[in-house]
CSV table of C-alpha atoms in Angstrom, one decimal:
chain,number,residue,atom,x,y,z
A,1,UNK,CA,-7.5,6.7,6.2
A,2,UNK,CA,-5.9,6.8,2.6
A,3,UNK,CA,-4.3,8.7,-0.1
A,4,UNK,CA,-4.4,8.1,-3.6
A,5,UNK,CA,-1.8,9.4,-5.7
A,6,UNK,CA,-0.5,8.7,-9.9
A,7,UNK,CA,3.3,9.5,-10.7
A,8,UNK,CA,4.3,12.9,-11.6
A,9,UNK,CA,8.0,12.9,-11.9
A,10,UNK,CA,9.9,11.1,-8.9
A,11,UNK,CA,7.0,11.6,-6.2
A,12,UNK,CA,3.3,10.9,-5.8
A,13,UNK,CA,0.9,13.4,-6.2
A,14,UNK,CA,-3.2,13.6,-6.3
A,15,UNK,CA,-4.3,14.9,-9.7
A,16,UNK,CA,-6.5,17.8,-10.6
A,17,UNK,CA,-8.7,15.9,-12.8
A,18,UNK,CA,-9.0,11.9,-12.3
A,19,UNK,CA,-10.8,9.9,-14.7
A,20,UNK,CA,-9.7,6.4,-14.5
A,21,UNK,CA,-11.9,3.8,-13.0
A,22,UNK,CA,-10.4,1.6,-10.7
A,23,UNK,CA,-10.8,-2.1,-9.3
A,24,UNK,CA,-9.3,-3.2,-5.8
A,25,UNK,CA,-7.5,-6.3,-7.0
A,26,UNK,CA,-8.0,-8.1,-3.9
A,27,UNK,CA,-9.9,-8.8,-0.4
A,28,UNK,CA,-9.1,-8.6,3.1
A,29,UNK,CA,-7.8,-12.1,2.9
A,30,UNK,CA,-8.1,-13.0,-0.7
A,31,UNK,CA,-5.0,-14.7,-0.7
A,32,UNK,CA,-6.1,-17.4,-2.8
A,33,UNK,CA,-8.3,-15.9,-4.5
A,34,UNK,CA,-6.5,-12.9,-6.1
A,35,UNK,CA,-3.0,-14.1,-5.7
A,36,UNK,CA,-0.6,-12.6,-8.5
A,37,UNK,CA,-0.8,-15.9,-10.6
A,38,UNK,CA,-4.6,-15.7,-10.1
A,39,UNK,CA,-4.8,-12.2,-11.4
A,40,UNK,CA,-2.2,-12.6,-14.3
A,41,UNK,CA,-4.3,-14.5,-17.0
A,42,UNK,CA,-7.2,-11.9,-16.3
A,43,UNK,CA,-5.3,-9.0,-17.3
A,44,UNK,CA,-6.9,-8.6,-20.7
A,45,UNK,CA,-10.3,-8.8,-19.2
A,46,UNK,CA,-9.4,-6.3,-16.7
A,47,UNK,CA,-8.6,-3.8,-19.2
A,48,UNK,CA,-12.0,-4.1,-21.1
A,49,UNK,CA,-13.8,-2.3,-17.7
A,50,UNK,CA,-11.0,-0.7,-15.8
A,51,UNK,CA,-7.8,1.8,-16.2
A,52,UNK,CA,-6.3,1.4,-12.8
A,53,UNK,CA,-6.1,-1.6,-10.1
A,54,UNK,CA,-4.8,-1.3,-7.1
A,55,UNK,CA,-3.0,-3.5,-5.7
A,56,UNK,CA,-2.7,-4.9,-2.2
A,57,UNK,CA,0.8,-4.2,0.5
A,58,UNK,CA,3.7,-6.8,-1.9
A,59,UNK,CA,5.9,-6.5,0.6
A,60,UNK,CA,7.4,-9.3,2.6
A,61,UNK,CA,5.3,-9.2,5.9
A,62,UNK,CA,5.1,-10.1,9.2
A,63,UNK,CA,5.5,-14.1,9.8
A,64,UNK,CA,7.3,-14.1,7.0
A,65,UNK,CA,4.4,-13.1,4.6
A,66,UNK,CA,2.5,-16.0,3.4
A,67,UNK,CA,-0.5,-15.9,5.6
A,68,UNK,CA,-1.4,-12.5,5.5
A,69,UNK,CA,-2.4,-9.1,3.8
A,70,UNK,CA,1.0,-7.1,4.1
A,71,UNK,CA,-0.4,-4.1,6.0
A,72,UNK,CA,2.7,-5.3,8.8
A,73,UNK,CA,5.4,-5.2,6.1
A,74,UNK,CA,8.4,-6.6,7.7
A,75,UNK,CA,11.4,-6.1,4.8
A,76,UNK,CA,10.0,-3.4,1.9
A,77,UNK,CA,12.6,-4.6,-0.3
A,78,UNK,CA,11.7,-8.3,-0.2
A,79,UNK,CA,9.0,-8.4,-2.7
A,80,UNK,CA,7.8,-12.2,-1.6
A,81,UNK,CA,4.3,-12.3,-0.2
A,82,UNK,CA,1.7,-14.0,0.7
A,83,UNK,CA,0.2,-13.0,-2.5
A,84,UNK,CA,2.5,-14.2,-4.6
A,85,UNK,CA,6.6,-13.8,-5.8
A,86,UNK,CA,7.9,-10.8,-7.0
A,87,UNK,CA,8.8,-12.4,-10.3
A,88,UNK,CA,4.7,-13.2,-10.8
A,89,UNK,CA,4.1,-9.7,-9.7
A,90,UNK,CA,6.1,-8.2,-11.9
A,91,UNK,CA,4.9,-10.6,-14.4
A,92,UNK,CA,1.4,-9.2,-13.8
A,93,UNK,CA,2.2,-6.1,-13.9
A,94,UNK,CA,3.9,-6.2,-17.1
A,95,UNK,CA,0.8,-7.8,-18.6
A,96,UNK,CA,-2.1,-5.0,-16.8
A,97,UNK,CA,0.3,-2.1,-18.7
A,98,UNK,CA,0.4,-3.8,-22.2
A,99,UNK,CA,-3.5,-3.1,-21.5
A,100,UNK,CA,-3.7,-0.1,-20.8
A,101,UNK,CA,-4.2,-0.5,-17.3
A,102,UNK,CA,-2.2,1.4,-14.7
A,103,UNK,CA,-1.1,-0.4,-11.3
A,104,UNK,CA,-1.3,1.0,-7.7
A,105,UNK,CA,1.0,0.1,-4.8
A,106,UNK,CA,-0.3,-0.2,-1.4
A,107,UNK,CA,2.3,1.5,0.4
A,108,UNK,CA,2.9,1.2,3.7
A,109,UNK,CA,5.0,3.2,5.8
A,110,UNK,CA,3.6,4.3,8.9
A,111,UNK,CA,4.3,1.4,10.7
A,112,UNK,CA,6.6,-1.3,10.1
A,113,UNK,CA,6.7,-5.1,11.9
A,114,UNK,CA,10.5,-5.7,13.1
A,115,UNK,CA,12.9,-7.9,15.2
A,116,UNK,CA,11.1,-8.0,18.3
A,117,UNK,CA,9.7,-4.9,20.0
A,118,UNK,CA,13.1,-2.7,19.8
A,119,UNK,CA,15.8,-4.9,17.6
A,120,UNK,CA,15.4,-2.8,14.8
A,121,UNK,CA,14.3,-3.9,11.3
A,122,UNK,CA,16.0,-6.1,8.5
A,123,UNK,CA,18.0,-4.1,5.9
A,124,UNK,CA,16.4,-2.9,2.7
A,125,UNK,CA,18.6,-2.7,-0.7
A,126,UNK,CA,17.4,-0.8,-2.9
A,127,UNK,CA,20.2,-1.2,-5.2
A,128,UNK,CA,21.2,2.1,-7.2
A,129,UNK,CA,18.9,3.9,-4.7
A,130,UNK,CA,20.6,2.6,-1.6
A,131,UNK,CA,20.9,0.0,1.0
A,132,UNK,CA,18.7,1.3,4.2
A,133,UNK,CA,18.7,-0.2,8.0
A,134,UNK,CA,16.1,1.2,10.4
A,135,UNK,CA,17.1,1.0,13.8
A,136,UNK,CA,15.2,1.1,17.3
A,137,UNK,CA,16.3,4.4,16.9
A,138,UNK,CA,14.0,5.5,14.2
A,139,UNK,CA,10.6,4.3,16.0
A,140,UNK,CA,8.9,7.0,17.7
A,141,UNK,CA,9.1,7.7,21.7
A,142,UNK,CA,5.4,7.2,22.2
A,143,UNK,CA,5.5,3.9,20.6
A,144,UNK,CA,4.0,1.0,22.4
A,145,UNK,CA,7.5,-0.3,22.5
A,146,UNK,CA,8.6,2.6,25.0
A,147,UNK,CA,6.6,0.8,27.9
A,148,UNK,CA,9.2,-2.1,27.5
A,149,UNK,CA,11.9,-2.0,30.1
A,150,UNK,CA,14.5,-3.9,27.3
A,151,UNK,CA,13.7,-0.8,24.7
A,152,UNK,CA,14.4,1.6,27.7
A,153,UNK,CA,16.7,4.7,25.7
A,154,UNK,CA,16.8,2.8,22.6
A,155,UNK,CA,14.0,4.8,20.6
A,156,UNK,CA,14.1,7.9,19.1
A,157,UNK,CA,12.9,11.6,20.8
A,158,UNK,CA,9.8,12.1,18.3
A,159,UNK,CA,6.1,12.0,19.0
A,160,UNK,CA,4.4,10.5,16.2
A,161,UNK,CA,2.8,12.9,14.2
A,162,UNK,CA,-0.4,14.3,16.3
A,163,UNK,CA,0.3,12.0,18.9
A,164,UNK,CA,-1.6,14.7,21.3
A,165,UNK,CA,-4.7,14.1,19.0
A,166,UNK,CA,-7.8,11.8,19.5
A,167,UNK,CA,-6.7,8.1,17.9
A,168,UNK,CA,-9.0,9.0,15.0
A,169,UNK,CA,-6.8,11.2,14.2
A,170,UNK,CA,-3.3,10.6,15.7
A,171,UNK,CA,-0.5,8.4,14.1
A,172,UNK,CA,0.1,5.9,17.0
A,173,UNK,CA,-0.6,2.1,15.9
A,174,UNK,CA,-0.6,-0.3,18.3
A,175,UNK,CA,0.3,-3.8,16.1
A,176,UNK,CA,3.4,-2.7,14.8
A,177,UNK,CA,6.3,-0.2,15.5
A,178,UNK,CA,5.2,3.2,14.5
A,179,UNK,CA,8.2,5.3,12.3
A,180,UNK,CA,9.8,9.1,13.0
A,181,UNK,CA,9.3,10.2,9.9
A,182,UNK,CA,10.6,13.7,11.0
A,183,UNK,CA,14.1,11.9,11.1
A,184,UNK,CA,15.8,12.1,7.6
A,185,UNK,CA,16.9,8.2,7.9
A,186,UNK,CA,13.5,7.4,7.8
A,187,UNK,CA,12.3,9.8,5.3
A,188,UNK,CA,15.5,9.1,3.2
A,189,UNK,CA,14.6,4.8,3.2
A,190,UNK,CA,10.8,5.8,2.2
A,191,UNK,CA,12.1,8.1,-0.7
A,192,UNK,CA,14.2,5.3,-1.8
A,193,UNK,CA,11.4,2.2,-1.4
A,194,UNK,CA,9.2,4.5,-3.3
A,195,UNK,CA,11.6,5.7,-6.2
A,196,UNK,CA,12.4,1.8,-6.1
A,197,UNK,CA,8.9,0.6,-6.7
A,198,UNK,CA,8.3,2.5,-9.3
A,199,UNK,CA,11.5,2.1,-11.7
A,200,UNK,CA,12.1,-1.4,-10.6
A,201,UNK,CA,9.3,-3.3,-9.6
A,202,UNK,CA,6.7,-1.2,-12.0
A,203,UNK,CA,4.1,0.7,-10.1
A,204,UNK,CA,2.4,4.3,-11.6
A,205,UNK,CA,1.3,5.3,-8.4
A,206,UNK,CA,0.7,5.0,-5.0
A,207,UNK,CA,-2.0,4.3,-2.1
A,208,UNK,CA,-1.0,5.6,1.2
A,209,UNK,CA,-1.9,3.3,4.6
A,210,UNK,CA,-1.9,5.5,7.6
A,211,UNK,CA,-1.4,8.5,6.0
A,212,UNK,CA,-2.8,10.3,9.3
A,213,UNK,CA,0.4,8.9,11.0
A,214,UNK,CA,3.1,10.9,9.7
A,215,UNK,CA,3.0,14.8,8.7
A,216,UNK,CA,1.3,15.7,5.4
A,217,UNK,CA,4.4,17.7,4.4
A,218,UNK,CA,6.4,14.4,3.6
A,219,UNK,CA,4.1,13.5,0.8
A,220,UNK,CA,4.4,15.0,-2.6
């Protein structure tokens, strides 16, 4: 489950009217294929069809992030991926605007890959908009991590966000450490990443991952 949403502002929201067309700029495991460099030189062909790509998870992911397609971001501010560095992404963004054509970030923040099951998460800087550290602390109690005796009063006291529901429509993920976004800290370091991605790295707009996993009320 997804949420689409174009720049209004500081925050992401879903507009009344949307008329763009949009192409997915990539595959499950296009990484060849569609890699930033790949993209780049299509840019003006692009913009003859379309007025929005989206674009897949450019964070720096699990196993370092060169064999895989970012939905286990390890380190949001490392913008190194398997798809490419973030100088070519910026490159190709850069290029897709001069177009015309707006560019979507696959965000995601329900779940983050860390330092083993409960040793916390590499530090984010953000620059002007702050330098962020998620801890143990900030993964949820229900968390696959709680049934390991080395994470034993290291996580938080949140439930994920309908974490009494069915899993087609509860927050819990199994692969990676699920967040407390109803803890500030957390909410604070997505505000930031987000904020970040779109004055720094270039984004318009957003595409949620997960967006059953955390309450509805954090995005707008």
């Amino acid at each position: 489950m997804s949420l689409f949403g174009i720049f209004s502002q500081a925050y992401a929201q879903v507009p009344l009217a949307f008329h763009d067309v949009m192409l997915q700029g990539f595959m499950w495991n296009s990484h060849t294929t569609t890699k930033w460099s790949v993209l780049k030189p299509q840019a003006s062909e692009i913009a003859e069809s379309f007025t929005l790509v989206w674009l897949p998870p450019s964070a720096a992911a699990e196993g370092g992030g060169t064999s895989n397609v970012g939905y286990h971001p390890y380190q949001w501010s490392n913008q190194n991926s398997s798809w490419g560095t973030r100088t070519q992404l910026e490159a190709l963004i850069t290029d897709l605007k001069a177009g015309g054509v707006k560019v979507l970030a696959d965000i995601v923040v329900n779940h983050r890959a860390g330092n083993g099951w409960c040793d916390g998460f590499p530090t984010d800087n953000f620059g002007e908009y702050g330098v962020f550290t998620l801890k143990a602390s900030h993964i949820t109690k229900d968390d696959e991590a709680s049934g390991q005796s080395a994470c034993s009063g290291k996580l938080s006291d949140q439930n994920d966000w309908n974490f009494d529901k069915p899993i087609e429509y509860g927050g819990g993920y199994k692969a990676a450490r699920d967040l407390a976004h109803s803890l500030t800290e957390v909410r604070d370091a997505v505000k930031a990443y987000l904020i970040w991605m779109k004055n720094e790295i270039g984004y318009d707009g957003f595409r949620w991952d997960v967006v059953k996993g955390f309450n509805p009320a954090y995005i707008r």
